[in-house]
Amino acid sequence: MRPKKMILLLTILSLLLVSCTKTDIEDQTFSLLSGIDKKGNQLYFYSVAPVFHAEAKKKIEEYEVKSHTMRTARNEFDSRATALSMANKLQLFLVGKGLVKEHNIFALMDVLYRDVTSGSNARVVMVDGPVKDVIKFAPENRPRLPIYLTKLIDAAYLRNLTQRVTLLEFQWQMIEPGITPYITEIMLDKQGIKLKGIALLNNHGKYVNSLDLNESVMLSMLMRKKQGTYSLTVPIKKGDDKVMNKYMSATYTSVKDKVKVSMREGHFHFDVELKMDANITESIHLVTRDRNYLQVEKKLKKILDKDFKILIKKLQKNKVDPIGYGLYAQAYQYKNWKKIKDRWPEEFAKATFSLKTNVKFKYPGSVQE
Amino acid sequence: MSHMQSNKISNLQFTLFIASTQIGLGILYIPRDLMRVAGTDGWVSVILSWILATTANLIIIQLMKRIPGLTIRTALQRYCGKWIGGLFYLFIIAYLIFFSFLIVSAAVFIVQVWILQRIPAYYIMLLLVAPIFYLCCKGVKIMGRYVEITTMISIWMPFLLFIPLYRGNLLYFLPLIKDGLLPILKGVGSTLFFFLGFEMTMFLYPYLETKEKASFNVIVANTISMSVLMLVTIVNFSYFSPTQLMDTLWPTLSLLRIITFPFLERLEVIFLSFYLVSFSTTWVTYTFFSIYGLTGLFKRSLLPKHFFYFLALFVISSFFFTLSYNDIMRYVKYSNILGFFVGYVFPILFISYLYFFQDRIDRRRQTCDQKK
């Protein structure tokens, strides 16, 4: 019985040791935002961390270092920051447009995936312009930059104005052959930080084109993963006088898409049927006194059809497939998919689409003419 | 015999014992193996291997029914002779010892990689080994209760996996049966080992209270493990892209990382800490029966000091060397091969041997006894 008691005692005593390695929050530098950019032929790394010390006036520290890899940059940060820098609370990962245009950033991000301690829910964001300007941006009427940016992106994501892409999702997009990556895009103008929409990357991880806010909403309607609300405004009739234009805004609910894949003349053909209910939120100069909703519905359908077609044409022209039609092709045309698996983006550009939107007015709003 | 009489376990405990021994290290890495071998049709292999494992387990029950009142050691020595029987038994014990050491080392490794990077291995080992020692000293009855408690503690964990499933992509499973049956059959090769742990039936059966229900119990136990593995497999397959899954070392832990709450990040650390609790049933069972087997083989009575020496060896060994990821995976492969012989091959061999020779040997023994 004696060894048993001894071990029990040792175990209990060893639990006390936990208190020996107490760490105060002041002694940790949580890197909440990190970034990479390129100037000339040099890589620049950025890190932003909150400061918890009571004496510090400015509650945030930001660094820019010239280095080779993210790990070497960490040593540089450690040599400057208040305390040990940690990446496990990372919220944002910014990349400069200049870098993404020329290089595959995924290769540079290896440490974020290999090291289990780094947070993998950081949002991947492209900055249209130098990352440095965004890092230095600290107006007085905003919370600390990492918190502000995180909230901005998450809120916009709820309205589908952009997509929130975490590190793990980005890895998925890069590795999965049936989809090409896309990330959030922001920029800094005179009024502050502005969300631009979505940056589209090709399957080599290089930037090719951007989608604006309206296109982002439409893109997210076509995506498999649907969340949040969709609010679109479409011009029904456009004229020279901007005030007299006819507009129709609606929030779209229960958006459902049906995709059928077939082969036509050796290329993929996608039948996409988009069903949704529209709740009218705004109609400018539109609904006439005779309540001719049916006509408006028809018109809206036509316009949406056209807009979606333009969007898909844009994607095809740039040879990017952020919606992931390759996954449908894999699921429904596996034999043909297997042959072209490695060059899906080119094949996607050759594919034909027939798109049908099916809008149903559900609620005309609380005004009835 | 008194040891067994005072240590009866209920049928529920018996069921949970088997299920929780089966659910071990496997759910952390098997989805990846399965994807490498069988592709997205791997889930079919899970069902096939479940059928195989349950059959193997029922064979063990039939075997134990043939030798009422005997343990596997006494039966082996009675029917196969002191030496050959002893050799077989030694083989089983060697497997148990090897596996219990391996699985505790693997736990230490995972804890060190995922949670406590800066704590030395022997320290973690010491902390893990202490509860094993306590439980083993108390015998099977207390271990049975422990298993019940750990099941209650860890019952919420599978439900956590539904969160990543929600973000998953079920399109990956289409078309069903992509490349024919061959990959699926190959996949059975890796999932079959997930169910190892049911060979504990051989040792637990004599302790069981109501032996008539044993067959039903093992079917339930295997089904529980199968559903857990199925869930883990489907979540992993739908969340990761096939290529991504092949490149992710501990996929199940990686996918838990996406779950965040406003006040909590890296949920997999908490998951892993709780998982260790349910994982511990595997170590405890294997460790107990290793020593139980050893002392039985050398005709010694089971004493706490035996466990103490055995577990002390674990700690001492971790002073000198720790296993790397590749080591662990290599040894897991070896132990799987051993386990295959112990769990699947040995019972069939023994039961067919008994089928032909049991009556004859029993009769000869009786006449011998009468002559005396």
XYZ file of C-alpha atoms in Angstrom:
741
model
C 0.000 0.000 0.000
C 2.870 2.398 0.616
C 3.852 3.083 -2.999
C 0.230 3.835 -3.791
C 0.040 6.512 -1.152
C 3.342 7.941 -2.268
C 2.170 8.256 -5.852
C -1.078 9.857 -4.784
C 0.858 12.388 -2.751
C 3.239 13.087 -5.631
C 0.404 13.571 -8.067
C -1.438 15.989 -5.844
C 1.744 17.901 -5.085
C 2.662 18.059 -8.746
C -0.632 19.764 -9.483
C 0.570 22.602 -7.284
C 3.441 23.138 -9.686
C 1.003 24.604 -12.170
C 0.963 27.808 -10.198
C 4.727 28.152 -10.589
C 4.414 28.924 -14.260
C 1.746 31.552 -14.010
C 1.730 33.932 -16.970
C 0.209 37.361 -16.829
C -1.595 38.716 -19.822
C 0.793 41.668 -19.757
C 3.639 39.287 -20.484
C 2.125 37.928 -23.652
C 2.103 39.561 -27.010
C -0.828 38.110 -28.880
C -0.268 38.684 -32.516
C -3.844 39.267 -33.653
C -3.000 40.355 -37.128
C -0.102 39.439 -39.304
C 0.643 40.222 -42.873
C 3.010 39.817 -45.781
C 3.801 42.264 -48.525
C 6.385 42.814 -51.194
C 8.280 45.939 -52.020
C 10.762 45.667 -54.834
C 12.303 42.273 -54.369
C 11.980 42.231 -50.599
C 9.437 40.508 -48.425
C 8.001 42.545 -45.572
C 6.241 41.039 -42.617
C 3.777 42.773 -40.352
C 2.396 42.055 -36.947
C -0.131 43.891 -34.813
C -0.649 43.084 -31.164
C -2.677 44.648 -28.363
C -0.828 46.101 -25.391
C -2.298 45.411 -21.982
C 0.020 47.468 -19.801
C -1.681 50.133 -17.771
C 1.070 52.683 -18.346
C 0.993 52.411 -22.115
C -0.929 55.255 -23.705
C -1.324 53.641 -27.084
C -3.029 50.310 -26.669
C -1.594 48.655 -29.733
C 1.827 47.890 -31.144
C 2.518 47.313 -34.793
C 5.705 46.217 -36.480
C 7.097 46.019 -39.931
C 10.186 43.908 -40.529
C 12.119 42.940 -43.591
C 12.776 39.229 -43.448
C 12.833 35.955 -45.350
C 10.117 33.733 -43.900
C 7.346 34.056 -41.351
C 9.445 32.199 -38.787
C 12.481 34.424 -39.192
C 10.126 37.374 -38.970
C 8.863 36.070 -35.640
C 12.336 36.331 -34.191
C 12.470 39.895 -35.398
C 9.145 40.620 -33.735
C 10.350 39.006 -30.541
C 13.336 41.292 -30.591
C 11.054 44.302 -30.591
C 7.770 43.383 -28.942
C 7.019 43.822 -25.249
C 6.882 40.107 -24.535
C 6.899 36.729 -26.219
C 4.860 36.880 -29.361
C 2.278 34.164 -29.878
C 0.358 33.339 -33.011
C -2.363 31.210 -31.497
C -4.916 34.002 -31.308
C -4.392 35.145 -34.855
C -7.519 36.782 -36.250
C -6.421 38.253 -39.539
C -3.875 37.492 -42.158
C -3.295 40.331 -44.627
C -1.530 39.981 -47.943
C -0.626 42.801 -50.262
C -2.020 42.877 -53.768
C 1.461 43.405 -55.167
C 2.553 40.107 -53.680
C -0.517 38.080 -54.626
C -0.370 39.298 -58.203
C 3.039 37.765 -58.747
C 3.439 34.935 -56.278
C 1.675 31.967 -54.775
C 1.140 33.089 -51.197
C 0.035 29.658 -50.038
C 3.629 28.454 -50.187
C 4.712 31.278 -47.872
C 2.016 30.474 -45.326
C 3.295 26.992 -44.518
C 4.066 27.712 -40.867
C 0.444 28.583 -40.188
C -0.581 25.040 -41.071
C 2.434 23.061 -39.909
C 2.603 24.566 -36.442
C -0.397 23.337 -34.490
C -0.247 26.259 -32.088
C -1.060 28.877 -34.670
C -4.693 29.842 -34.857
C -6.347 28.487 -37.959
C -9.453 30.628 -37.911
C -7.679 33.763 -39.024
C -9.405 35.454 -41.929
C -7.328 35.709 -45.067
C -7.617 39.173 -46.539
C -6.084 40.868 -49.544
C -5.235 44.546 -49.315
C -5.582 46.590 -52.471
C -2.524 48.726 -51.893
C 0.354 48.388 -49.449
C -0.336 46.451 -46.259
C 1.728 48.975 -44.360
C -0.875 51.714 -44.782
C -3.586 49.545 -43.308
C -1.385 48.545 -40.373
C -0.627 52.171 -39.579
C -4.287 53.115 -39.784
C -5.422 54.034 -36.281
C -8.168 56.653 -36.127
C -9.539 57.636 -32.769
C -13.139 56.702 -33.431
C -12.436 53.035 -34.094
C -11.520 50.128 -31.846
C -8.069 48.582 -32.161
C -7.310 47.639 -35.732
C -7.487 43.822 -35.501
C -10.783 43.988 -33.650
C -12.178 46.590 -35.998
C -11.215 44.649 -39.119
C -12.525 41.369 -37.734
C -15.874 42.929 -36.942
C -16.031 44.669 -40.284
C -15.470 41.465 -42.189
C -17.784 39.340 -40.062
C -20.620 41.849 -40.347
C -20.200 42.189 -44.084
C -20.104 38.443 -44.387
C -23.522 38.217 -42.753
C -24.871 40.398 -45.563
C -22.797 38.430 -48.089
C -21.034 41.564 -49.249
C -17.864 39.538 -49.077
C -16.817 36.049 -48.138
C -15.017 35.198 -44.932
C -12.236 32.784 -45.702
C -10.333 31.302 -42.785
C -6.878 29.796 -43.068
C -8.280 26.265 -43.076
C -10.813 27.140 -45.738
C -8.116 28.786 -47.786
C -6.060 25.622 -47.579
C -9.081 23.676 -48.737
C -9.628 25.991 -51.686
C -5.990 25.800 -52.691
C -5.727 22.031 -52.507
C -9.146 21.023 -53.845
C -8.898 20.745 -57.646
C -12.597 21.474 -58.206
C -12.510 25.012 -56.847
C -10.270 28.058 -57.125
C -9.479 30.241 -54.133
C -11.098 33.551 -53.288
C -10.454 35.890 -50.372
C -11.805 39.063 -48.844
C -10.552 42.288 -50.359
C -10.162 45.573 -48.517
C -8.589 48.908 -49.332
C -7.691 52.123 -47.594
C -9.082 55.359 -48.965
C -9.384 58.838 -47.526
C -12.355 57.943 -45.355
C -10.745 54.887 -43.879
C -10.748 51.216 -44.496
C -13.244 50.064 -47.065
C -14.418 46.628 -48.015
C -14.052 46.087 -51.726
C -15.596 42.674 -52.108
C -13.922 39.463 -53.143
C -10.519 38.915 -54.689
C -10.399 35.980 -57.055
C -7.222 33.935 -57.254
C -6.441 31.308 -59.832
C -5.483 27.759 -58.966
C -1.821 28.754 -58.661
C -2.766 31.159 -55.886
C -2.245 34.315 -57.916
C -4.620 37.242 -58.054
C -6.582 37.604 -61.292
C -9.636 39.755 -60.710
C -12.013 41.251 -58.163
C -15.725 41.187 -57.566
C -17.486 44.265 -56.243
C -20.071 44.190 -53.464
C -23.040 43.528 -55.714
C -21.279 40.734 -57.528
C -20.246 39.268 -54.196
C -23.866 38.935 -53.156
C -24.694 37.222 -56.401
C -21.695 34.947 -56.157
C -22.682 33.881 -52.665
C -26.175 33.042 -53.913
C -24.608 30.531 -56.266
C -22.300 29.057 -53.650
C -23.071 25.797 -51.933
C -22.563 27.161 -48.479
C -25.392 29.596 -47.934
C -25.753 31.779 -44.888
C -26.846 35.233 -43.900
C -29.076 37.508 -45.933
C -28.947 38.554 -49.543
C -29.996 42.030 -50.459
C -29.846 43.087 -54.073
C -30.925 46.201 -55.883
C -31.491 45.896 -59.584
C -32.256 48.682 -62.001
C -35.437 47.863 -63.897
C -35.216 50.861 -66.166
C -32.269 53.164 -66.598
C -32.337 56.605 -68.080
C -30.188 59.696 -68.221
C -31.871 61.332 -65.282
C -30.602 59.331 -62.293
C -33.488 60.392 -60.125
C -36.111 59.017 -62.491
C -34.555 55.534 -62.769
C -36.677 52.605 -61.712
C -35.141 50.445 -59.029
C -36.151 47.372 -57.200
C -34.541 46.234 -53.958
C -35.374 43.038 -52.222
C -34.011 40.686 -49.656
C -33.953 37.198 -50.978
C -34.728 34.316 -48.699
C -34.687 30.547 -49.031
C -32.293 30.690 -51.931
C -31.888 27.219 -53.360
C -29.925 26.092 -56.329
C -30.148 22.942 -58.333
C -27.232 21.996 -60.512
C -27.344 19.367 -63.201
C -24.218 18.390 -65.045
C -24.118 16.836 -68.467
C -21.670 16.603 -71.350
C -22.144 18.524 -74.547
C -19.669 18.136 -77.388
C -16.914 17.014 -75.100
C -17.330 19.847 -72.619
C -19.267 20.147 -69.423
C -22.685 21.666 -69.464
C -24.260 22.997 -66.280
C -27.974 23.489 -65.830
C -28.337 25.830 -62.907
C -31.732 26.568 -61.516
C -31.908 29.201 -58.831
C -35.052 29.389 -56.735
C -35.687 32.170 -54.280
C -38.333 34.181 -52.550
C -38.129 37.945 -52.725
C -39.310 40.293 -50.046
C -39.509 43.744 -51.512
C -37.809 46.308 -49.366
C -37.708 49.241 -51.731
C -39.272 50.037 -55.046
C -38.581 53.353 -56.662
C -41.061 54.516 -59.317
C -42.022 50.959 -59.919
C -45.097 49.160 -58.682
C -48.035 50.671 -60.490
C -51.465 51.258 -59.063
C -52.941 48.243 -60.820
C -50.650 46.007 -58.745
C -49.069 44.318 -61.673
C -46.610 42.268 -59.725
C -46.520 39.542 -62.293
C -45.025 41.785 -64.864
C -42.441 43.093 -62.470
C -41.619 39.560 -61.435
C -41.013 38.627 -65.048
C -38.828 41.631 -65.617
C -36.840 40.973 -62.471
C -36.259 37.406 -63.549
C -34.953 38.554 -66.880
C -32.583 41.049 -65.346
C -31.295 38.622 -62.755
C -30.769 35.990 -65.421
C -28.713 38.422 -67.402
C -26.690 39.558 -64.391
C -25.882 36.037 -63.309
C -24.838 35.186 -66.825
C -22.525 38.171 -66.923
C -21.033 37.115 -63.609
C -20.353 33.576 -64.804
C -18.920 34.876 -68.070
C -16.568 37.027 -66.028
C -15.444 34.013 -64.024
C -14.974 31.939 -67.159
C -12.994 34.666 -68.843
C -10.609 34.741 -65.901
C -10.527 30.949 -65.663
C -11.537 30.873 -62.030
C -14.233 28.769 -60.427
C -14.830 30.096 -56.906
C -18.299 28.557 -56.768
C -16.861 25.092 -57.060
C -18.662 23.736 -60.114
C -15.804 21.286 -60.341
C -17.224 19.557 -57.281
C -20.517 19.070 -59.084
C -18.679 17.794 -62.115
C -16.827 15.343 -59.913
C -20.008 14.158 -58.253
C -22.174 13.731 -61.313
C -19.725 13.120 -64.159
C -16.940 11.295 -62.380
C -15.498 9.500 -65.415
C -15.170 12.658 -67.475
C -13.983 14.585 -64.457
C -11.150 12.188 -63.827
C -9.673 12.913 -67.236
C -9.545 16.687 -66.817
C -9.044 16.858 -63.045
C -5.683 18.621 -63.228
C -6.740 21.304 -65.674
C -10.208 22.037 -64.364
C -10.029 25.877 -64.616
C -9.341 25.696 -68.357
C -12.136 23.202 -68.779
C -14.418 25.409 -66.707
C -13.774 28.271 -69.139
C -14.959 26.051 -71.973
C -18.058 24.806 -70.166
C -21.498 26.006 -71.143
C -24.125 27.244 -68.719
C -27.849 27.575 -68.901
C -29.040 29.624 -65.976
C -32.596 30.044 -64.852
C -33.703 32.154 -61.940
C -37.037 31.574 -60.377
C -38.111 34.511 -58.244
C -41.313 34.540 -56.306
C -42.596 37.658 -54.612
C -43.444 36.697 -51.141
C -44.059 39.917 -49.319
C -44.506 43.276 -50.999
C -43.654 45.217 -47.854
C -46.066 47.080 -45.637
C -46.979 49.620 -48.264
C -49.651 48.663 -50.719
C -50.398 50.948 -53.525
C -11.816 -18.455 -8.368
C -12.711 -16.134 -5.513
C -11.038 -13.265 -7.346
C -13.561 -13.630 -10.137
C -16.517 -14.120 -7.863
C -15.905 -10.878 -6.039
C -15.213 -9.023 -9.255
C -18.344 -9.572 -11.317
C -19.149 -6.919 -13.903
C -22.645 -6.152 -15.121
C -23.673 -6.536 -18.737
C -23.755 -2.798 -19.288
C -20.233 -2.516 -17.956
C -19.165 -5.370 -20.181
C -20.609 -3.655 -23.242
C -19.036 -0.304 -22.447
C -15.749 -2.007 -21.581
C -15.451 -3.432 -25.075
C -16.729 -0.331 -26.861
C -14.458 2.063 -25.021
C -11.449 -0.197 -25.438
C -12.085 -0.183 -29.170
C -12.474 3.559 -29.453
C -8.908 4.621 -28.949
C -6.189 6.190 -30.990
C -7.938 5.072 -34.165
C -10.428 7.875 -34.561
C -7.585 10.390 -34.699
C -5.803 8.938 -37.714
C -7.896 6.255 -39.408
C -9.902 8.653 -41.642
C -6.648 9.727 -43.221
C -5.460 6.161 -43.783
C -8.829 5.272 -45.166
C -8.820 8.149 -47.618
C -5.360 7.185 -48.806
C -6.377 3.617 -49.488
C -10.056 3.646 -50.326
C -10.841 7.215 -51.362
C -14.217 8.675 -50.534
C -15.832 5.253 -50.576
C -13.992 4.449 -47.367
C -17.181 4.581 -45.349
C -18.290 1.352 -47.017
C -15.142 -0.278 -45.655
C -16.247 0.800 -42.197
C -19.456 -1.172 -42.533
C -17.701 -4.199 -43.976
C -15.092 -4.260 -41.246
C -17.815 -3.820 -38.639
C -19.459 -7.002 -39.912
C -16.132 -8.834 -39.832
C -15.243 -7.595 -36.358
C -18.634 -8.469 -34.923
C -18.365 -11.949 -36.399
C -14.900 -12.369 -34.936
C -16.206 -11.176 -31.608
C -19.117 -13.625 -31.681
C -16.659 -16.401 -32.424
C -14.796 -15.449 -29.248
C -18.050 -15.653 -27.308
C -18.719 -19.095 -28.757
C -15.207 -20.091 -27.818
C -15.715 -18.938 -24.247
C -19.048 -20.776 -24.084
C -17.256 -23.984 -25.010
C -14.981 -23.708 -21.997
C -17.284 -22.740 -19.117
C -15.533 -22.049 -15.841
C -12.146 -21.786 -17.487
C -10.136 -18.721 -18.373
C -8.338 -18.518 -21.656
C -5.071 -19.496 -19.949
C -6.418 -22.546 -18.161
C -8.260 -23.627 -21.282
C -5.131 -23.309 -23.414
C -3.101 -25.322 -20.928
C -5.781 -27.940 -20.517
C -6.346 -28.579 -24.194
C -3.042 -27.680 -25.811
C -0.687 -28.821 -23.130
C 1.554 -26.865 -20.798
C 4.129 -25.822 -23.374
C 2.212 -25.199 -26.571
C -0.662 -23.609 -24.690
C 1.768 -21.528 -22.707
C 3.467 -20.384 -25.881
C 0.179 -19.244 -27.384
C -0.688 -17.455 -24.179
C 2.710 -15.789 -24.077
C 2.108 -14.525 -27.600
C -1.171 -12.936 -26.539
C 0.438 -11.381 -23.474
C 3.324 -10.036 -25.532
C 0.818 -8.323 -27.755
C -0.987 -6.819 -24.778
C 2.232 -5.515 -23.232
C 3.476 -4.095 -26.505
C 0.169 -2.453 -27.228
C -0.312 -0.945 -23.781
C 3.140 0.597 -23.905
C 2.557 1.876 -27.409
C -0.775 3.437 -26.683
C 0.377 5.267 -23.573
C 3.411 6.577 -25.456
C 1.168 7.697 -28.282
C -1.008 9.582 -25.812
C 2.070 11.265 -24.380
C 3.181 12.191 -27.874
C -0.158 13.712 -28.825
C -0.436 15.649 -25.593
C 3.047 16.982 -26.124
C 2.411 18.062 -29.690
C -1.029 19.540 -29.243
C -1.205 20.843 -25.713
C 1.954 20.893 -23.614
C 4.873 21.604 -25.899
C 7.299 22.610 -23.219
C 6.622 19.919 -20.634
C 9.045 16.985 -20.772
C 7.632 13.627 -21.809
C 8.413 11.792 -18.574
C 6.370 14.287 -16.643
C 3.296 13.734 -18.765
C 3.920 10.016 -18.601
C 4.046 10.149 -14.811
C 0.710 11.940 -14.681
C -0.935 9.542 -17.090
C 0.427 6.464 -15.393
C -0.689 7.328 -11.872
C -4.451 6.828 -12.436
C -3.766 3.652 -14.397
C -1.949 2.292 -11.390
C -4.807 3.135 -9.058
C -7.462 1.576 -11.210
C -5.478 -1.548 -11.949
C -4.896 -2.188 -8.249
C -8.606 -2.187 -7.597
C -9.450 -4.881 -10.097
C -11.990 -5.428 -12.798
C -15.088 -4.399 -10.879
C -13.851 -0.884 -10.174
C -12.519 -0.614 -13.710
C -15.996 -1.471 -14.962
C -17.432 1.363 -12.936
C -14.715 3.656 -14.192
C -15.684 2.799 -17.746
C -19.278 3.716 -16.989
C -18.215 7.081 -15.651
C -15.913 7.875 -18.560
C -18.724 7.054 -20.959
C -20.944 9.498 -19.175
C -18.220 12.133 -19.200
C -17.463 11.776 -22.871
C -20.911 11.240 -24.308
C -21.125 14.837 -25.562
C -18.006 14.578 -27.650
C -19.416 12.925 -30.785
C -22.055 15.631 -30.978
C -19.348 18.252 -31.250
C -18.435 16.751 -34.582
C -21.770 17.739 -36.061
C -20.597 21.347 -36.181
C -17.914 20.690 -38.813
C -20.351 18.380 -40.587
C -22.627 21.336 -41.074
C -19.896 23.083 -43.018
C -18.968 19.948 -44.894
C -19.526 19.103 -48.492
C -21.506 15.942 -48.989
C -20.991 16.118 -52.742
C -17.682 14.370 -52.174
C -19.472 11.111 -51.562
C -20.980 11.119 -55.034
C -20.850 9.050 -57.068
C -21.094 6.169 -54.643
C -18.549 3.428 -55.332
C -16.262 5.501 -57.552
C -13.539 3.129 -58.601
C -15.014 -0.288 -58.059
C -14.771 -2.639 -55.125
C -11.037 -3.125 -54.881
C -10.233 0.128 -52.996
C -13.071 -0.588 -50.587
C -11.688 -4.014 -49.814
C -8.264 -2.490 -49.329
C -9.835 0.017 -46.952
C -11.144 -2.829 -44.818
C -7.494 -3.593 -44.154
C -7.072 -0.364 -42.206
C -10.482 -0.124 -40.521
C -10.360 -3.715 -39.334
C -7.760 -2.693 -36.764
C -9.931 0.043 -35.372
C -12.118 -2.646 -33.869
C -9.213 -4.284 -32.062
C -10.018 -4.183 -28.410
C -12.799 -6.712 -28.716
C -10.232 -9.433 -28.027
C -10.616 -8.285 -24.409
C -13.793 -10.370 -24.460
C -11.531 -13.369 -23.938
C -10.458 -12.006 -20.582
C -13.620 -10.210 -19.537
C -16.045 -13.022 -20.237
C -15.285 -15.000 -17.051
C -16.113 -11.885 -15.012
C -19.460 -11.364 -16.702
C -22.553 -11.665 -14.555
C -25.222 -12.845 -17.007
C -23.376 -14.793 -19.627
C -26.430 -15.606 -21.745
C -26.642 -12.055 -22.990
C -22.976 -11.833 -23.930
C -23.548 -12.215 -27.686
C -26.072 -9.429 -27.703
C -23.738 -7.243 -25.666
C -20.805 -7.578 -27.998
C -23.006 -6.769 -30.994
C -24.112 -3.588 -29.245
C -20.528 -2.735 -28.300
C -19.262 -3.167 -31.839
C -22.139 -1.137 -33.181
C -21.345 1.718 -30.810
C -17.725 1.782 -31.972
C -18.806 1.505 -35.576
C -21.152 4.467 -35.307
C -18.435 6.580 -33.716
C -15.957 5.663 -36.431
C -18.601 6.210 -39.091
C -19.386 9.660 -37.796
C -15.722 10.603 -37.612
C -15.099 9.247 -41.099
C -18.034 11.025 -42.684
C -17.241 14.318 -40.988
C -13.608 14.126 -42.047
C -14.425 13.082 -45.585
C -16.946 15.817 -46.102
C -15.011 18.578 -44.403
C -11.624 18.042 -46.021
C -10.934 17.761 -49.680
C -9.525 14.272 -50.428
C -6.023 15.565 -51.122
C -6.131 17.806 -48.094
C -7.158 14.948 -45.848
C -4.295 12.841 -47.148
C -1.880 15.586 -46.099
C -3.323 16.227 -42.646
C -1.660 14.250 -39.905
C -4.348 14.323 -37.213
C -7.416 15.212 -39.237
C -9.985 14.807 -36.489
C -8.163 17.280 -34.267
C -7.534 19.666 -37.141
C -11.163 19.915 -38.029
C -12.148 20.679 -34.459
C -10.050 23.796 -34.709
C -12.678 25.531 -36.780
C -15.084 25.572 -33.861
C -14.738 28.845 -32.033
C -16.726 30.693 -29.487
C -16.315 34.379 -28.748
C -14.543 33.437 -25.533
C -12.713 30.356 -26.732
C -10.319 29.408 -29.478
C -8.541 26.142 -30.159
C -11.328 23.963 -28.886
C -9.361 20.879 -29.877
C -7.241 21.345 -26.770
C -10.292 20.936 -24.577
C -11.567 18.127 -26.752
C -8.256 16.351 -26.482
C -8.146 16.733 -22.710
C -11.544 15.112 -22.398
C -10.665 12.582 -25.000
C -7.750 11.483 -22.840
C -10.278 10.482 -20.210
C -12.142 8.206 -22.559
C -8.884 7.133 -24.127
C -7.601 6.121 -20.685
C -9.996 3.171 -20.539
C -7.971 1.587 -23.311
C -4.690 1.942 -21.431
C -6.188 0.742 -18.195
C -7.721 -2.343 -19.758
C -4.633 -3.324 -21.690
C -2.290 -2.669 -18.795
C -4.400 -4.628 -16.353
C -4.681 -7.657 -18.573
C -1.006 -7.578 -19.498
C -0.054 -7.996 -15.859
C -2.973 -10.283 -15.153
C -1.741 -12.487 -17.958
C 1.893 -12.372 -16.941
C 1.254 -13.232 -13.309
C -1.082 -16.009 -14.373
C 1.524 -17.436 -16.672
C 4.143 -17.513 -13.941
C 1.654 -18.694 -11.322
C 1.989 -15.654 -9.117
C -0.889 -13.884 -7.442
C -1.857 -10.479 -8.746
C -0.355 -7.816 -6.499
C -0.240 -4.004 -6.714
C 3.546 -4.123 -6.786
C 3.474 -5.876 -10.144
C 1.586 -2.989 -11.649
C 3.941 -0.599 -9.944
C 7.027 -2.176 -11.503
C 5.393 -2.412 -14.902
C 4.262 1.204 -14.972
C 7.523 2.412 -13.471
C 9.185 0.914 -16.530
C 7.021 3.155 -18.696
C 8.132 6.248 -16.870
C 11.784 5.253 -16.790
C 11.776 4.433 -20.477
C 10.356 7.848 -21.274
C 13.403 9.382 -19.599
C 15.635 7.823 -22.206
C 13.637 7.887 -25.395
C 10.402 9.244 -26.744
C 8.684 7.999 -29.849
C 8.415 10.185 -32.909
C 5.358 10.295 -35.131
C 6.893 7.874 -37.603
C 7.902 5.497 -34.809
C 4.384 5.453 -33.462
C 2.822 4.811 -36.830
C 5.329 2.042 -37.526
C 4.719 0.361 -34.189
C 0.973 0.744 -34.593
C 1.346 -1.202 -37.807
C 3.290 -3.969 -36.037
C 0.854 -4.145 -33.180
C -2.028 -4.247 -35.635
C -0.524 -7.320 -37.235
C -0.106 -8.930 -33.823
C -3.617 -7.866 -32.904
C -4.962 -9.375 -36.080
C -3.587 -12.741 -35.046
C -4.815 -12.429 -31.485
C -8.270 -11.058 -32.286
C -9.180 -12.628 -35.590
C -6.995 -15.666 -36.289
C -6.382 -17.194 -32.882
C -10.063 -17.579 -31.843
C -10.918 -19.301 -35.125
C -7.947 -21.624 -34.797
C -8.696 -22.444 -31.189
C -12.411 -22.964 -31.658
C -11.932 -25.267 -34.629
C -9.322 -27.172 -32.638
C -11.769 -27.524 -29.784
C -14.516 -28.541 -32.187
C -12.513 -31.549 -33.264
C -10.603 -32.518 -30.166
C -12.388 -31.168 -27.093
C -14.537 -34.239 -26.445
C -11.664 -36.622 -26.970
C -9.358 -34.697 -24.623
C -12.072 -34.328 -21.978
C -12.760 -38.064 -22.074
C -9.101 -38.937 -21.763
C -8.726 -36.538 -18.837
C -11.703 -38.100 -17.134
C -10.341 -41.614 -17.503
C -6.987 -40.405 -16.212
C -8.647 -38.825 -13.205
C -10.659 -41.994 -12.551
C -7.511 -44.120 -12.653
C -5.947 -41.941 -10.031
